[in-house]
mmCIF file of C-alpha atoms in Angstrom:
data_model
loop_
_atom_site.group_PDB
_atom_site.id
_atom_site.type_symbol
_atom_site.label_atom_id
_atom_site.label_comp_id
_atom_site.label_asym_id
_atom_site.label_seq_id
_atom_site.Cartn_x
_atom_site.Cartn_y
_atom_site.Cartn_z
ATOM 1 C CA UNK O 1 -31.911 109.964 -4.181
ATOM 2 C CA UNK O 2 -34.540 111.982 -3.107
ATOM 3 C CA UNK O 3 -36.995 111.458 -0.227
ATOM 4 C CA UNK O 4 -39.862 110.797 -1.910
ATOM 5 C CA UNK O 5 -38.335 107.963 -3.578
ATOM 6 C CA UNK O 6 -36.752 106.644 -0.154
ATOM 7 C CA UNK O 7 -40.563 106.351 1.412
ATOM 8 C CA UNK O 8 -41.998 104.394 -2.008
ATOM 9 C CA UNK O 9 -39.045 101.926 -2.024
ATOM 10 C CA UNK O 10 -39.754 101.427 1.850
ATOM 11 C CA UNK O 11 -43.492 101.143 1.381
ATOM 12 C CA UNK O 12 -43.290 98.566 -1.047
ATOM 13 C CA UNK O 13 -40.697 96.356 0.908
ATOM 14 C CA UNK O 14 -42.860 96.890 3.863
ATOM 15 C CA UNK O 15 -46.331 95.820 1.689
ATOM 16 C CA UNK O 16 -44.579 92.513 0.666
ATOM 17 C CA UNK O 17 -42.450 91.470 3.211
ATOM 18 C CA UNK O 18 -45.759 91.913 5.433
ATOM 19 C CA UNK O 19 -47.599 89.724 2.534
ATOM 20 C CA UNK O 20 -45.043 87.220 2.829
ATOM 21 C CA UNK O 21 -44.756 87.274 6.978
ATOM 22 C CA UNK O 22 -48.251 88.263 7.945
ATOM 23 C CA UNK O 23 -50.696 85.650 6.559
ATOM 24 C CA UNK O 24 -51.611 82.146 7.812
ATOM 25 C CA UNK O 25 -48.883 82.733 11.217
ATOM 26 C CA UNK O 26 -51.795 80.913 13.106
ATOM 27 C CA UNK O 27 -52.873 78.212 10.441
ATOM 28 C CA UNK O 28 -50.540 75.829 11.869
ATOM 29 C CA UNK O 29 -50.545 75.112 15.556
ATOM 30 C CA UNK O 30 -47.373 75.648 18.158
ATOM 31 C CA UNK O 31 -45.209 72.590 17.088
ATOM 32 C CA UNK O 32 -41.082 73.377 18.391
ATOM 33 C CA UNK O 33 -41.032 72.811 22.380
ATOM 34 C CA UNK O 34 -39.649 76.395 22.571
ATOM 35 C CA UNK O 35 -42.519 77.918 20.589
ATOM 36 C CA UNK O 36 -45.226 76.250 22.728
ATOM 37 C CA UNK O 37 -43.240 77.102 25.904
ATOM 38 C CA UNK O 38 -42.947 80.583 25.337
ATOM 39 C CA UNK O 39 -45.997 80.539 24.597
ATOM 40 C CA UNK O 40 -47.217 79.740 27.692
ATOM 41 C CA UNK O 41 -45.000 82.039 29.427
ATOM 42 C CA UNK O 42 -46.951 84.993 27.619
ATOM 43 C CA UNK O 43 -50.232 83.632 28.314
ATOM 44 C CA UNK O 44 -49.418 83.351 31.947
ATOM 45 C CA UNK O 45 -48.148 86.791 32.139
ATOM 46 C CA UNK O 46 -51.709 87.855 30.891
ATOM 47 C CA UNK O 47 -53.667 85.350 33.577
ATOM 48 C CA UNK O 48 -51.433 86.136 36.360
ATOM 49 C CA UNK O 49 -50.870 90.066 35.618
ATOM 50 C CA UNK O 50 -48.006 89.636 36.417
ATOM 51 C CA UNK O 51 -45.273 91.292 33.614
ATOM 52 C CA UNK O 52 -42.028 91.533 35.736
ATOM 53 C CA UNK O 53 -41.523 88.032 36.648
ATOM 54 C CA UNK O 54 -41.383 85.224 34.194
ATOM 55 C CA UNK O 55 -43.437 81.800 35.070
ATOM 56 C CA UNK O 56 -44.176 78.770 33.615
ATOM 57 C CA UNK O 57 -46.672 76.082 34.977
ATOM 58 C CA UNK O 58 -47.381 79.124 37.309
ATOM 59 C CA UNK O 59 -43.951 78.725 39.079
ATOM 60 C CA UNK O 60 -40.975 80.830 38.186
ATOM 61 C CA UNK O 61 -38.612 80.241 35.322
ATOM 62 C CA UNK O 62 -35.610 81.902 35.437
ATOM 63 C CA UNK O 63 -33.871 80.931 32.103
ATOM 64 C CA UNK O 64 -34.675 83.475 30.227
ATOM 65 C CA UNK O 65 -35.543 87.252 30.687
ATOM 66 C CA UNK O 66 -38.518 89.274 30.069
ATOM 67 C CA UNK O 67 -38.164 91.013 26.522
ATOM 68 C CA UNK O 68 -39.352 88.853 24.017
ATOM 69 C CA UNK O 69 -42.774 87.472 26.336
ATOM 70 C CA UNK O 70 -43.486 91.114 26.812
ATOM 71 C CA UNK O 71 -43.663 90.993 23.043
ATOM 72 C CA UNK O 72 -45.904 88.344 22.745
ATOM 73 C CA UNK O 73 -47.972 88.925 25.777
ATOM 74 C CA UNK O 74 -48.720 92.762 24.322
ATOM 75 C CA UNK O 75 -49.571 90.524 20.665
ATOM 76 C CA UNK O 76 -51.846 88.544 22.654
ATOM 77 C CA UNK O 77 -53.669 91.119 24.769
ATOM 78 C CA UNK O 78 -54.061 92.800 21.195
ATOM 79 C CA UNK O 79 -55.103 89.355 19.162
ATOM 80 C CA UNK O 80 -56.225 86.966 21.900
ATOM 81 C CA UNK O 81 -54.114 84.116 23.267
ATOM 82 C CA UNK O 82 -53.343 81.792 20.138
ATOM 83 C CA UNK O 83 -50.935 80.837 17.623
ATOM 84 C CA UNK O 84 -51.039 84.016 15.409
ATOM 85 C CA UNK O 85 -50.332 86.036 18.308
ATOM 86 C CA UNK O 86 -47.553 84.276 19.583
ATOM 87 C CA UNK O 87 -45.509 84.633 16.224
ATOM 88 C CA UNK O 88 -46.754 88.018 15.067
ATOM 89 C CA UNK O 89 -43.671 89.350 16.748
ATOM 90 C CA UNK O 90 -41.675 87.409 15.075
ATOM 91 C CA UNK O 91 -43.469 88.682 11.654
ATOM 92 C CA UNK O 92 -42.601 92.349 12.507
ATOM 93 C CA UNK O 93 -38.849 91.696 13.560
ATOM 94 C CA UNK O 94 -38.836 90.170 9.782
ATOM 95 C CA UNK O 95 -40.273 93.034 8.239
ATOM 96 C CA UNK O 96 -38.285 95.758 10.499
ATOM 97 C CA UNK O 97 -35.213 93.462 8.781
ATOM 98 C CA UNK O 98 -36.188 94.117 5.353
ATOM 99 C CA UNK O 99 -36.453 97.553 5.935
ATOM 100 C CA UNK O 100 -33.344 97.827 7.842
ATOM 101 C CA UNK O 101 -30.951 95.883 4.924
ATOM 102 C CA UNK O 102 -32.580 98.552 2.470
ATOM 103 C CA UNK O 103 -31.372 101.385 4.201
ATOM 104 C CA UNK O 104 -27.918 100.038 5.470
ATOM 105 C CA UNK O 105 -27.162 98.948 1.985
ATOM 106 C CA UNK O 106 -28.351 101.833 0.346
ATOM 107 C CA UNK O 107 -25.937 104.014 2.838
ATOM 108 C CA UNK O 108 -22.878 101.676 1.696
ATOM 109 C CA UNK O 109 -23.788 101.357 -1.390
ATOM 110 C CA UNK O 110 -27.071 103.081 -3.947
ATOM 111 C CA UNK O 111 -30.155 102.344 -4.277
ATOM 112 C CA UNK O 112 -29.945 98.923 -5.778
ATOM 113 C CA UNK O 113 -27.897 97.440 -3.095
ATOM 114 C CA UNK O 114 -30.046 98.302 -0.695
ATOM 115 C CA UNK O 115 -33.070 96.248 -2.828
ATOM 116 C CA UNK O 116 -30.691 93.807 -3.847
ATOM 117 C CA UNK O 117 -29.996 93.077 -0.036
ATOM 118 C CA UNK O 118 -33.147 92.921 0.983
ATOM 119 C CA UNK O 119 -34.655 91.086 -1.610
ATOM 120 C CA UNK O 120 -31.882 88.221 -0.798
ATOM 121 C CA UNK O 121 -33.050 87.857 2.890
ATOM 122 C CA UNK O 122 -35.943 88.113 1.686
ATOM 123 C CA UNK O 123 -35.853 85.149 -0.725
ATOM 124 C CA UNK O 124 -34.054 83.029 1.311
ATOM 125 C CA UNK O 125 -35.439 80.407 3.279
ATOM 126 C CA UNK O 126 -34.417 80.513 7.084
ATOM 127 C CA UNK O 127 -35.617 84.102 7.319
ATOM 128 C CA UNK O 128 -39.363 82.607 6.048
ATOM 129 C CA UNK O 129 -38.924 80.326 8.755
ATOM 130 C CA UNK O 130 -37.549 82.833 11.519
ATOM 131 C CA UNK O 131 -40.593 85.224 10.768
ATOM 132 C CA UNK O 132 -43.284 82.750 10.862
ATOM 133 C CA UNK O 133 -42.372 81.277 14.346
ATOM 134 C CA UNK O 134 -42.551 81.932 18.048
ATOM 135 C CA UNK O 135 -39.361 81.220 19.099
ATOM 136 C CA UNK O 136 -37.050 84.462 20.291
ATOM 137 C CA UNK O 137 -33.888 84.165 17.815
ATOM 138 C CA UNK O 138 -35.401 86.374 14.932
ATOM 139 C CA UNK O 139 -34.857 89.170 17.115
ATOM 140 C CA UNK O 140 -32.281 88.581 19.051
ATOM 141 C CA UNK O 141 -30.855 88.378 15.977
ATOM 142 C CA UNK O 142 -32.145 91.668 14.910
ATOM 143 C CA UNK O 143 -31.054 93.019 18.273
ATOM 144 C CA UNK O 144 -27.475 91.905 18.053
ATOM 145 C CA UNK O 145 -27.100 93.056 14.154
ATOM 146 C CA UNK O 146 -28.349 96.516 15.486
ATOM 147 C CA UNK O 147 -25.865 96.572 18.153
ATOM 148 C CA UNK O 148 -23.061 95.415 16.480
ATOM 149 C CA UNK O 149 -23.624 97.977 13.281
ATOM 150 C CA UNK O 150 -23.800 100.365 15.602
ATOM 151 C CA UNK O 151 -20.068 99.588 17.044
ATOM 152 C CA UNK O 152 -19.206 99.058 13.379
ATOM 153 C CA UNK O 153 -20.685 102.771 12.330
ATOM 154 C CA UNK O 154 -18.686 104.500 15.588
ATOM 155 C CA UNK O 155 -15.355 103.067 13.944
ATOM 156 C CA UNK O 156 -16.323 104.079 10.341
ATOM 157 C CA UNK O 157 -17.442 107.971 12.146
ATOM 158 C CA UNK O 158 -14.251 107.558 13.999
ATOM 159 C CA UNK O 159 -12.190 107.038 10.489
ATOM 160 C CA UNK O 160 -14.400 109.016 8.421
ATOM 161 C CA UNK O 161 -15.902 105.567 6.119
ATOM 162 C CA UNK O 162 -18.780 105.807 4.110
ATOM 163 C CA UNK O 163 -19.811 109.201 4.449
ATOM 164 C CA UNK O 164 -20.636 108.836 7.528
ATOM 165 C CA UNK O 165 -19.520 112.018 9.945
ATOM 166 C CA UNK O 166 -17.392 111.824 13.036
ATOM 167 C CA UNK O 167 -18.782 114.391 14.309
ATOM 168 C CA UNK O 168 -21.653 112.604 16.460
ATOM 169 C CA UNK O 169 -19.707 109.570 16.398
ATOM 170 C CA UNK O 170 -20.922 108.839 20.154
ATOM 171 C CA UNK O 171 -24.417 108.375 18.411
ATOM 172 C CA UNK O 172 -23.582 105.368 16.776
ATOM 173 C CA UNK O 173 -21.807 104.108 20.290
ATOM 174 C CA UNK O 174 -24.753 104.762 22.423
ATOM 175 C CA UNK O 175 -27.238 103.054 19.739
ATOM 176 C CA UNK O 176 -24.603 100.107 19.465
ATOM 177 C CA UNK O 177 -24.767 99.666 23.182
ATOM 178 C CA UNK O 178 -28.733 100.148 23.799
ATOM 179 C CA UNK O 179 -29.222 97.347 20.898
ATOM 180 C CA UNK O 180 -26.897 95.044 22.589
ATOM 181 C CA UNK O 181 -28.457 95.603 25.726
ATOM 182 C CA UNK O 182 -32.050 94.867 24.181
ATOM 183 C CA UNK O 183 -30.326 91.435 22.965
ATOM 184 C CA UNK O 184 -29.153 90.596 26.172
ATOM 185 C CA UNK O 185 -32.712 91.407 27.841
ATOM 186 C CA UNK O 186 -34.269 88.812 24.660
ATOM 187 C CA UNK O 187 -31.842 86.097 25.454
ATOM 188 C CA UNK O 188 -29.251 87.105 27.971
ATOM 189 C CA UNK O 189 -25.807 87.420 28.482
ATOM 190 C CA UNK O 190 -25.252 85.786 25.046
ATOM 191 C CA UNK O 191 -26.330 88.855 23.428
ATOM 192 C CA UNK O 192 -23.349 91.137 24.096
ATOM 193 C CA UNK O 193 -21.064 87.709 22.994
ATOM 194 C CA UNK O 194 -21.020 88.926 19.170
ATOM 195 C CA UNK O 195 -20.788 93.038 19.579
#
């Protein structure tokens, strides 16, 4: 497949996912506990200036590292502190999935599988959900996917699967372990459980 069709197919997953994440994320106000209270943590971040430690009700809160408020704080210094803000991450990490199930299943398999992929996450309902909220799963998720395809592409360099060469294999090793350690600074020590 040549390049030129690689950037088109990716363009026009990116144009609708972001038509289907994007639009009305602030229409409805913060409604799951964890939504509202990260939230808060992002807003604080922005009032107190503070971007290191994590507070809420202005007094430390240490259940859950930095990653993912960073992410909304940074939306809401960009959008202003409000509902769309806190879930645009969440919009991207759905988006940067689309794209991602394109390419991984046009590596295993053609062209089609790659859409075909995609187009099933896309179409199904949790992801919807996921993308259009504020909580930090959709990319933990992401971040723990990453992390373990990466482990999964070493062994398949190592054994010479799917065209993929062995010899860079450490790439895929590092990249395994630098997503996992993203997941674990988005949710903790539960993100190197899976990988």
């Amino acid at each position: 497949m040549n390049r030129a069709k690689l950037i088109q197919d990716q363009a026009l997953l990116l144009l609708v996912s972001g038509l289907l994440f994007l639009p009305f994320l602030g229409g409805v106000r913060l409604f799951d506990w964890d939504e509202i209270n990260f939230a808060e943590v992002a807003r604080e971040m922005l009032v107190l200036g503070d971007y290191l430690r994590v507070h809420i009700n202005f007094e430390l809160f240490w259940e859950k590292p930095p990653l993912f408020f960073w992410m909304q704080a940074g939306s809401m210094h960009l959008f202003g502190i409000g509902e769309y803000a806190a879930r645009f991450p969440n919009a991207v990490a759905g988006m940067v999935t689309v794209l991602l199930l394109y390419r991984f299943g046009r590596r295993l398999g053609d062209r089609w599988l790659g859409w075909l992929w995609s187009l099933a996450w896309l179409g199904s309902l949790l992801p919807q959900l996921y993308g259009k909220s504020g909580i930090i799963d959709p990319w933990f998720n992401l971040f723990m996917f990453l992390g373990l395809g990466g482990m999964i592409c070493y062994g398949w360099a190592v054994e010479g699967f799917a065209g993929i060469s062995g010899r860079r294999s450490w790439h895929y090793w590092i990249a395994g372990g630098f997503f996992s350690g993203l997941a674990i600074l988005t949710k903790g020590p539960v993100g190197w459980l899976l990988p």
